[in-house]
Coordinates of C-alpha atoms and ligand atoms in Angstrom, one line a residue:
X655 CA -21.6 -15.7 -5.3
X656 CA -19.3 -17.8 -3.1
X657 CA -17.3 -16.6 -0.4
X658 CA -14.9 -20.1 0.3
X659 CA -11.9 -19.6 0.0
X660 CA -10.4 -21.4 -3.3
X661 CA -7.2 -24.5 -2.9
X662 CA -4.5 -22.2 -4.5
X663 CA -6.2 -19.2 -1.7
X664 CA -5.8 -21.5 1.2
X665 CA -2.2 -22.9 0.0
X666 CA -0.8 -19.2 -0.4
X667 CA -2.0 -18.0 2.7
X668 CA -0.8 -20.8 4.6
X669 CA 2.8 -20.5 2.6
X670 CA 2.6 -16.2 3.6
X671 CA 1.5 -17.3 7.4
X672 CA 4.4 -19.8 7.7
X673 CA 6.9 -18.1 5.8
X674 CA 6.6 -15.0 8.1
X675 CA 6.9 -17.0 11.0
X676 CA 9.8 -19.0 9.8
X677 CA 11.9 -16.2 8.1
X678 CA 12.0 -13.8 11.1
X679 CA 9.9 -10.5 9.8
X680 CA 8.8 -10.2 13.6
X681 CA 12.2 -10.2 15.0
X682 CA 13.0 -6.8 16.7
X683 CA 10.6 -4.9 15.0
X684 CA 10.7 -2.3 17.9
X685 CA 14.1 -1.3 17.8
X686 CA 13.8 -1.1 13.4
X687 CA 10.8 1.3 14.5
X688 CA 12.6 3.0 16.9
X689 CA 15.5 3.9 14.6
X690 CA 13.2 4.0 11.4
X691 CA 15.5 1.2 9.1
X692 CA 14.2 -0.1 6.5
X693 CA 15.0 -3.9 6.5
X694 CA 16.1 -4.0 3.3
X695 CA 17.8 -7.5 3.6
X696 CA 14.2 -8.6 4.8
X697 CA 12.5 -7.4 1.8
X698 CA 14.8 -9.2 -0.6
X699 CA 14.3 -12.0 1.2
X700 CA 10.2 -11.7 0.6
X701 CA 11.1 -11.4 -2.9
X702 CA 13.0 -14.7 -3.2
X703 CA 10.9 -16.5 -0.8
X704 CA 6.9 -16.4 -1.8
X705 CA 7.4 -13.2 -3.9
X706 CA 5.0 -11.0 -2.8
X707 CA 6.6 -8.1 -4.5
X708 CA 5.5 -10.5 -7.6
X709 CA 2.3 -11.7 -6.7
X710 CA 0.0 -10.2 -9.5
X711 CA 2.7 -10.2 -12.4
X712 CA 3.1 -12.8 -14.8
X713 CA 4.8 -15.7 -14.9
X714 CA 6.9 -15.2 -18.0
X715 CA 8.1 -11.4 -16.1
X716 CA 9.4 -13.2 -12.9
X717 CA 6.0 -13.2 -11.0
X718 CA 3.2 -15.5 -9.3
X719 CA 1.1 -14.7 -12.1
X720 CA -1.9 -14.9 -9.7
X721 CA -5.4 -13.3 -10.0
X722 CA -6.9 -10.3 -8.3
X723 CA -8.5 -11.7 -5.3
X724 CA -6.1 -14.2 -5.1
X725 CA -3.6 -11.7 -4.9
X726 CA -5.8 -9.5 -2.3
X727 CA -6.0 -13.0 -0.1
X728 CA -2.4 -13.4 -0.3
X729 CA -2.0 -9.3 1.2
X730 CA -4.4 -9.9 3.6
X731 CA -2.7 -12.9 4.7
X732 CA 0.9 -11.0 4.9
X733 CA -1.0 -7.7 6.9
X734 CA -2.1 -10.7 9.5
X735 CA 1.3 -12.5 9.8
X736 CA 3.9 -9.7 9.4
X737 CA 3.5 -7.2 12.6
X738 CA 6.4 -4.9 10.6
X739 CA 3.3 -2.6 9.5
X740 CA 6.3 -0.5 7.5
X741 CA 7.1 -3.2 5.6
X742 CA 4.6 -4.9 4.7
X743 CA 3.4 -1.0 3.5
X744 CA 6.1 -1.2 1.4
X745 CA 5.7 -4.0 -0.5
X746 CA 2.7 -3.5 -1.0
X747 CA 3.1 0.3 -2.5
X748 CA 6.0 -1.5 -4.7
X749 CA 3.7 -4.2 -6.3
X750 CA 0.5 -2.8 -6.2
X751 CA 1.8 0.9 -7.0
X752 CA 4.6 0.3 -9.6
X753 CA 5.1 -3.2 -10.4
X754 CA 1.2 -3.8 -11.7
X755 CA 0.8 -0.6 -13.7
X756 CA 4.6 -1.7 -15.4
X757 CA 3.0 -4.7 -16.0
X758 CA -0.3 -3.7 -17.4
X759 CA 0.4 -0.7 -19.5
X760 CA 4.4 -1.0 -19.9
X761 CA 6.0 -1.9 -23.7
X762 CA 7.8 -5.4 -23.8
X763 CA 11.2 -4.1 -23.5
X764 CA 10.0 -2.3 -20.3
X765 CA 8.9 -5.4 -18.8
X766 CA 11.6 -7.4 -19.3
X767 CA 14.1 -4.5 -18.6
X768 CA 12.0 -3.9 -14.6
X769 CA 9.5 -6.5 -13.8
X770 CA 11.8 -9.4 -12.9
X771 CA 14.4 -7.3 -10.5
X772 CA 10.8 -6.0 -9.2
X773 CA 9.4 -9.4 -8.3
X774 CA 12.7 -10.7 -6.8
X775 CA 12.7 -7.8 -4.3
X776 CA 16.4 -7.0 -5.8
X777 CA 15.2 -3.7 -7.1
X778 CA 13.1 -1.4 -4.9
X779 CA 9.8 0.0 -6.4
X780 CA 8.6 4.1 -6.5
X781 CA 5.4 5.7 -7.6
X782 CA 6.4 9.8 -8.2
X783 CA 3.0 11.5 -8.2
X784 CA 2.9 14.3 -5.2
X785 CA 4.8 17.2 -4.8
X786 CA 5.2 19.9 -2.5
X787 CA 2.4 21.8 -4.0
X788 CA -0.1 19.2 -5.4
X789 CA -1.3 16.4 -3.0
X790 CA -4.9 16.1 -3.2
X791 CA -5.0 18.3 -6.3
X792 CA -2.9 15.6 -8.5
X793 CA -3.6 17.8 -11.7
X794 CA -1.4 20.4 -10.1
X795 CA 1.9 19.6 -10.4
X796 CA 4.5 21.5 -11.7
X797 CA 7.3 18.6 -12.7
X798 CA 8.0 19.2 -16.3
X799 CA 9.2 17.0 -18.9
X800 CA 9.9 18.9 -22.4
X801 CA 11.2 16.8 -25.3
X802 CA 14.9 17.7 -26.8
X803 CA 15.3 15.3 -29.9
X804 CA 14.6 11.7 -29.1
X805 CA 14.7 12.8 -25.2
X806 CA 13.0 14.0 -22.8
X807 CA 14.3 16.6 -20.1
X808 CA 12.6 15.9 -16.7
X809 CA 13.1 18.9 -13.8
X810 CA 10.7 18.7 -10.8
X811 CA 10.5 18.0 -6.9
X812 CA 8.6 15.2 -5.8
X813 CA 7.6 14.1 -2.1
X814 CA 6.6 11.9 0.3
X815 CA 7.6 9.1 -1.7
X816 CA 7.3 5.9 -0.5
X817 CA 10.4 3.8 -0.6
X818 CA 12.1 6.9 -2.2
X819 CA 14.5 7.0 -0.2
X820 CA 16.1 3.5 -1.2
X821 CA 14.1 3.3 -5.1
X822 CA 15.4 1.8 -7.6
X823 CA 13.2 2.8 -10.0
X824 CA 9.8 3.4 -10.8
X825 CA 7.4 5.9 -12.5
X826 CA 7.5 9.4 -12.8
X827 CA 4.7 11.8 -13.6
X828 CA 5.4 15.3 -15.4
X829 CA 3.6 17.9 -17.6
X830 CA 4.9 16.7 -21.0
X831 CA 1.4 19.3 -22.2
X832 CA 0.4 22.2 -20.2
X833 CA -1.8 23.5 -22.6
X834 CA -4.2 20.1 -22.3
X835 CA -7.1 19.1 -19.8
X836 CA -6.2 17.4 -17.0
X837 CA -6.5 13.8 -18.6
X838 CA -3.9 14.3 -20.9
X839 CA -1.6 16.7 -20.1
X840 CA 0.7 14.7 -18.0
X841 CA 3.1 11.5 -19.1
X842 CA 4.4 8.4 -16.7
X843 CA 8.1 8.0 -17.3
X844 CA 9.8 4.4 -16.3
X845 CA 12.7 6.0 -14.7
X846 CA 15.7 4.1 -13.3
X847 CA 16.5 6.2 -9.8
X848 CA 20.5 6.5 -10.8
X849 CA 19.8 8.2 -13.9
X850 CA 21.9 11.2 -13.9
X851 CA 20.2 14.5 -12.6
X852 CA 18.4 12.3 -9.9
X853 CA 18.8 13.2 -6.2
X854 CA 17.3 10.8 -3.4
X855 CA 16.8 13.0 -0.2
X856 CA 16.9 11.1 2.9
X857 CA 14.1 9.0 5.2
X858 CA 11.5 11.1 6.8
X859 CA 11.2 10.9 10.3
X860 CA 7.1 9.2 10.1
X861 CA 4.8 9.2 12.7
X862 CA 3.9 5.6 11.8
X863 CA 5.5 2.6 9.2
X864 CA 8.7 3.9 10.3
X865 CA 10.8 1.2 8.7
X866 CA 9.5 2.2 5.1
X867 CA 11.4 4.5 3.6
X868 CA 9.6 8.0 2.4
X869 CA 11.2 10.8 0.9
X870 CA 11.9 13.6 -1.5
X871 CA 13.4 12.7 -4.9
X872 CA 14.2 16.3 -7.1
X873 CA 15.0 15.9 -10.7
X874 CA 17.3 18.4 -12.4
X875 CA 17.7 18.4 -15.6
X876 CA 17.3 14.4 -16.3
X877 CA 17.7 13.6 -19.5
X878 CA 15.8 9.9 -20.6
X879 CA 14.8 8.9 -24.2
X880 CA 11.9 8.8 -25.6
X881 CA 11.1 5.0 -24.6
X882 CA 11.2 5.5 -21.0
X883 CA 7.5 6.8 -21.2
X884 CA 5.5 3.8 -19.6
X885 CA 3.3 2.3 -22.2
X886 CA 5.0 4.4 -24.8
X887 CA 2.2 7.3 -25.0
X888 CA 2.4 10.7 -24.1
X889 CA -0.8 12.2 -22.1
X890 CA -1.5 8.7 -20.4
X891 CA -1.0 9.4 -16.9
X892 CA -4.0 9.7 -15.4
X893 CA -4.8 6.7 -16.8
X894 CA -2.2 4.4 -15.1
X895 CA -2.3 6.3 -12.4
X896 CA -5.6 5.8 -11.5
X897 CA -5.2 1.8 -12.2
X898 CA -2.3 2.1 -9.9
X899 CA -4.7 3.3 -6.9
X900 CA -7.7 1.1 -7.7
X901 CA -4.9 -1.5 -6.8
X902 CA -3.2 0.6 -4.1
X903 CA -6.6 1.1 -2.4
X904 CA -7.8 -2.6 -2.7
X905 CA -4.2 -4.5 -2.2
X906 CA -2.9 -2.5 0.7
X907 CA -5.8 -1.7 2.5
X908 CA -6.7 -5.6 2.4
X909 CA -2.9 -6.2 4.1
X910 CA -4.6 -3.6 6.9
X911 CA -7.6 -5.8 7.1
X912 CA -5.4 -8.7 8.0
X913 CA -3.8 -6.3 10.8
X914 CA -7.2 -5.2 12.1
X915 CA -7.8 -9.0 12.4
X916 CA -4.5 -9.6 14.5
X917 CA -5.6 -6.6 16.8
X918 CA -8.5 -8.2 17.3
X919 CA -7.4 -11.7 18.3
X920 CA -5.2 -9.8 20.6
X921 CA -7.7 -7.6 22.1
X922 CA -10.0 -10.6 22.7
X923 CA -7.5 -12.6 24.2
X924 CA -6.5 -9.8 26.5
X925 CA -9.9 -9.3 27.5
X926 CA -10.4 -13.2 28.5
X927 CA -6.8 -13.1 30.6
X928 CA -7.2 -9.4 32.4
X929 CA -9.0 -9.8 35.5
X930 CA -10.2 -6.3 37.3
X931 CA -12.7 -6.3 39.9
X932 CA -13.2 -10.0 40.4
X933 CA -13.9 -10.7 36.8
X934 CA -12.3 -10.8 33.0
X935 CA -12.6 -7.6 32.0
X936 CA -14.4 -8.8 28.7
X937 CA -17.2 -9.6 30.9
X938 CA -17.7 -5.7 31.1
X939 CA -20.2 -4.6 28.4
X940 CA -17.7 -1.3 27.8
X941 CA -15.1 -4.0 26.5
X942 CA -17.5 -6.8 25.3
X943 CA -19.3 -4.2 22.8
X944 CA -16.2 -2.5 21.6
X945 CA -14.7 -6.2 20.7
X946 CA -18.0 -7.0 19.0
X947 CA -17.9 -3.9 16.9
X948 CA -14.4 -4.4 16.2
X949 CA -15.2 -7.7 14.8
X950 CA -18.2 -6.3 12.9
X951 CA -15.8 -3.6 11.2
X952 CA -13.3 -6.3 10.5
X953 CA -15.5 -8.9 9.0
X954 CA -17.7 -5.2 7.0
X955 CA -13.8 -4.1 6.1
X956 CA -13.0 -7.9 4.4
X957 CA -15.9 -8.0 2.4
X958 CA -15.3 -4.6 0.9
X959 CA -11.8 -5.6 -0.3
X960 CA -12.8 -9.1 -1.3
X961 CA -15.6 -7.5 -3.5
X962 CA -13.5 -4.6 -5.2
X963 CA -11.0 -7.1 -5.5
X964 CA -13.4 -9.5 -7.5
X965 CA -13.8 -6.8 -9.9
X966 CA -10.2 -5.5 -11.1
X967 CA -9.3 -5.3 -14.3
X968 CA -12.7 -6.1 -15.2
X969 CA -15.1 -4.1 -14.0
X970 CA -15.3 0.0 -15.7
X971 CA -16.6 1.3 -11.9
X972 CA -14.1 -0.7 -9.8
X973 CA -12.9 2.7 -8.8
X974 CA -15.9 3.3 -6.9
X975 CA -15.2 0.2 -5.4
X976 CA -12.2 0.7 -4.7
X977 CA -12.8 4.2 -2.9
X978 CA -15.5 2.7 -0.6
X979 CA -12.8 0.3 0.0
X980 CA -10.2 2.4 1.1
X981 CA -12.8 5.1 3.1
X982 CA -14.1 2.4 5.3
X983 CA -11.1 0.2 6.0
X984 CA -8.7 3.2 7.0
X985 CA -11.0 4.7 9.1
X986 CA -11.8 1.1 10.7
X987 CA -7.9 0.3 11.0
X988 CA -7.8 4.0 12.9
X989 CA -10.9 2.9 15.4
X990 CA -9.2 -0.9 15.7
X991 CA -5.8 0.1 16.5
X992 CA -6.9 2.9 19.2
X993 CA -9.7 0.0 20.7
X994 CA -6.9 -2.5 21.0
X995 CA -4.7 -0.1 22.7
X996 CA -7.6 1.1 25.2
X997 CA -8.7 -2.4 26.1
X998 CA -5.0 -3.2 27.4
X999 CA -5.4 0.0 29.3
X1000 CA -2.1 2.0 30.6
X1001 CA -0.1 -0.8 29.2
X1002 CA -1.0 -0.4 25.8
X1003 CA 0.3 3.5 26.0
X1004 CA 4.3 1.5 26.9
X1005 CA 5.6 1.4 23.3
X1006 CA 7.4 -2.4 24.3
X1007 CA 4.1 -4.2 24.7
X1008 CA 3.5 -3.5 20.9
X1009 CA -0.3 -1.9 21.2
X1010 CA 1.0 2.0 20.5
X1011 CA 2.7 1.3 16.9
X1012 CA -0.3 -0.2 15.3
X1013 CA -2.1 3.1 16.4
X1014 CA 0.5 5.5 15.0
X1015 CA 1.3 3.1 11.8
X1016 CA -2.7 3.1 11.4
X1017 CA -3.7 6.9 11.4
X1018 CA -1.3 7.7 7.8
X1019 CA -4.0 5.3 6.4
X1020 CA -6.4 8.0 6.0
X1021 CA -3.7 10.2 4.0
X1022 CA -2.0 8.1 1.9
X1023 CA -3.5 6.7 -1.6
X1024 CA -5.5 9.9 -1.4
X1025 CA -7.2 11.1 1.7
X1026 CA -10.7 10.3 3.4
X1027 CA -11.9 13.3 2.4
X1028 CA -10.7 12.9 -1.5
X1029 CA -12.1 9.2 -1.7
X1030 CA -15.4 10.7 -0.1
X1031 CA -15.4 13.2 -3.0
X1032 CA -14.5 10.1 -5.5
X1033 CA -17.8 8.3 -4.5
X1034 CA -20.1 11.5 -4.5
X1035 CA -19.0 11.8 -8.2
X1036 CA -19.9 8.0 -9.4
X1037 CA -23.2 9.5 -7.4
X1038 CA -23.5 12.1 -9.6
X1039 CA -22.7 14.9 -6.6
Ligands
FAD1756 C1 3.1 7.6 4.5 C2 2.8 8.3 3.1 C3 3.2 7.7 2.0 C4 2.9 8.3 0.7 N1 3.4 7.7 -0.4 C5 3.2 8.4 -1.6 C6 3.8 7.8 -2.8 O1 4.5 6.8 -2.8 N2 3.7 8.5 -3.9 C7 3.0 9.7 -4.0 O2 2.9 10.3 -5.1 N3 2.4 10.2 -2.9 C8 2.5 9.6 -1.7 N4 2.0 10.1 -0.5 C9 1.3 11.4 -0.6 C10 -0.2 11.3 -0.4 O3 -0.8 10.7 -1.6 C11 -0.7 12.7 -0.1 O4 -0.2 13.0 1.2 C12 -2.2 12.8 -0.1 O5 -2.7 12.6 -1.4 C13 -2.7 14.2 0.4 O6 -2.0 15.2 -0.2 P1 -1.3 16.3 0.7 O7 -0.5 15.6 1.8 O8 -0.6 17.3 -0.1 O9 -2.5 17.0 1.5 P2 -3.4 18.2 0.9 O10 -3.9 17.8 -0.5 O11 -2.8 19.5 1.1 O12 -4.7 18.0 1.9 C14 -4.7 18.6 3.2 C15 -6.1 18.4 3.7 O13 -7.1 19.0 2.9 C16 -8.1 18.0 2.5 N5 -8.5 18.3 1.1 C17 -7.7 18.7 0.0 N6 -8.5 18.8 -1.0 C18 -9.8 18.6 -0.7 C19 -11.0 18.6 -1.4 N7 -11.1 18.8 -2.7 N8 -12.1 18.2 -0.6 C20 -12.0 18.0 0.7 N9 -10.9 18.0 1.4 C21 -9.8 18.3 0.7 C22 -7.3 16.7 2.6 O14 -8.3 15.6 2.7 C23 -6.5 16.9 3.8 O15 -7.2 16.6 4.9 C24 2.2 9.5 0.7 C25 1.7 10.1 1.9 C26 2.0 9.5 3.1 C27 1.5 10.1 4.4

């Protein structure tokens, strides 16, 4: 076991630190927030610089062609640098939620058709799974997709999509065998978004990450042939989609580690600076202890992701992994993003010093990529509960 970091980890998080700097991702963030825009020109511009919409996907596709954890350092390293929380949300959702699952399961012609407009940030990415009746309960949805021919007719309404609302394309899940168990009776379909029949609603007004794009997308009567099922299989969706959250819940959750950590450099410095009664208020146990614990759940949150991350693609039980993952840091970036905002006291409530959006960007962590609750009831079942 070694926990350095390798040369290539320490080169590509030093490129993602000084590339976020340099390319102005932290330029009026508040006001993108305020309106809810996604910077779309900013994302392109991720694509074409160090690709991190690429990161994981092969060379030969367009990508980085990186490994796992190296992929996972690279995240973390953008969650640090990029104070847009929306948008580095998603990016990440676009690789880790469509662009790796199109590269691991999809046919040849579908990778060359999507991955390389994927990894340039030209196209945007979408992963279709919940609707307005099945969230948690994934095995419930009611989009259909019945075969005519050598089609397939897709009708359905799907929500809270992330990047929905300006997606390109991406995969869509449907009942293609209502009659099967719940492994097999729905099909991914590798849908462009201006197929005919598709309708993107418009941006959700979000608590938090208000500059990603989340939305409805309803399907009526889309007609795609028979090769736009990802991988080519009917009954595989459970499959990829569950490879598609193992990532999800390792890749995006390490980005938040990297924001927990910039929360915490903040807080600490803030606590050094802030004089109240004659002192720095960080010689007050009340803000010394809450520092150190942030630090402890910081440096706890890493190892988690580092560890799952080590194990992708190779390991049968990474989604246990994964889940513990996801439980701990989400509830961490929650706890770390209301300490920060307490130790700068009535300033951190002002929205322009920066200390409230981490908070309300934070809490959808414990909702999206399936709730607290759900990943709770993941790792009770590897238990045996
Ligand atoms: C910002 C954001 C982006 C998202 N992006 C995407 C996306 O790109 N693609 C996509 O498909 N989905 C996306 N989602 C949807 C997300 O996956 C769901 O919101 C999530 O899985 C919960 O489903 P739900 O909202 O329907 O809540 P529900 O399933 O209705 O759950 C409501 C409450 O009940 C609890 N609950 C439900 N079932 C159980 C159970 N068995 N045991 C214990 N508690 C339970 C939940 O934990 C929750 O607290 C996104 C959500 C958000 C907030």
């Amino acid at each position: 076991m070694n926990f350095d970091y390798t040369d290539e980890q320490k080169k590509i998080r030093q490129e993602i630190l000084d590339f976020c700097r340099e390319a102005g991702l932290n330029d009026a963030i508040d006001a993108r927030d305020r309106s809810g825009e996604f910077p779309r020109a900013l994302f392109e511009k991720i694509g074409q610089g160090p690709c991190l919409q690429g990161l994981a996907i092969p060379k030969e596709y367009g990508g980085r062609g990186l490994d796992p954890l190296t992929t996972i350092v690279a995240l973390e390293a953008f969650g640090y640098a990029c104070e847009d929380n929306g948008l580095v949300f998603a990016v990440c959702a676009h690789l880790l939620a469509t662009a790796v699952p199109f590269a691991r399961f999809g046919t040849e012609e579908q990778k060359k058709a999507f991955l390389p407009g994927l990894c340039d940030g030209s196209k945007v990415g979408v992963n279709c799974m919940t609707e307005p009746g099945a969230g948690s309960d994934i095995g419930g949805i009611a989009t259909t997709a019945v075969r005519d021919g050598d089609d397939y007719i897709l009708n359905g309404k799907k929500t809270l999509v992330t990047n929905g609302p300006a997606g390109d394309l991406g995969t869509v899940f449907a009942v293609t065998d209502p009659e099967a168990g719940l492994q097999s009776r729905m099909t991914p379909f590798a849908i462009s978004m201006d197929t005919p029949g598709i309708t993107r609603g418009p941006a959700f007004d979000l608590l938090g990450n208000r500059t990603t794009p989340v939305g409805e997308l309803t399907l009526e009567n889309v007609r795609v042939p028979a090769s736009s099922i990802l991988g080519g299989r009917e009954g595989t969706a459970m499959a990829i989609f569950n490879h598609a959250m193992n990532w999800e819940r390792v890749g995006l959750f390490a980005a938040h580690v990297g924001t927990m950590q910039r929360l915490t450099e903040i807080s600490i410095k803030r606590a050094r600076t802030r004089k109240q009664f004659g002192q720095a208020i960080g010689k007050f146990e009340g803000i010394s202890h809450t520092i150190a614990e942030m630090k402890a759940r910081l440096e706890a949150s890493r190892m988690l992701v580092y560890r799952a991350a080590s194990r992708l693609d190779r390991a049968r039980d990474v989604a246990l992994d994964a889940s513990i993952a996801k439980l701990f840091v989400g509830e961490a970036y929650v706890q770390t993003a209301h300490d920060a905002l307490r130790i700068h006291g009535g300033a951190g409530y002002i929205n322009d010093t920066g200390l409230a959006r981490p908070l309300r960007d934070a809490i959808g962590s414990t909702l999206y990529s399936g709730t607290s609750e759900i990943q709770k009831n993941i790792i009770a079942g590897w238990l045996g509960l």
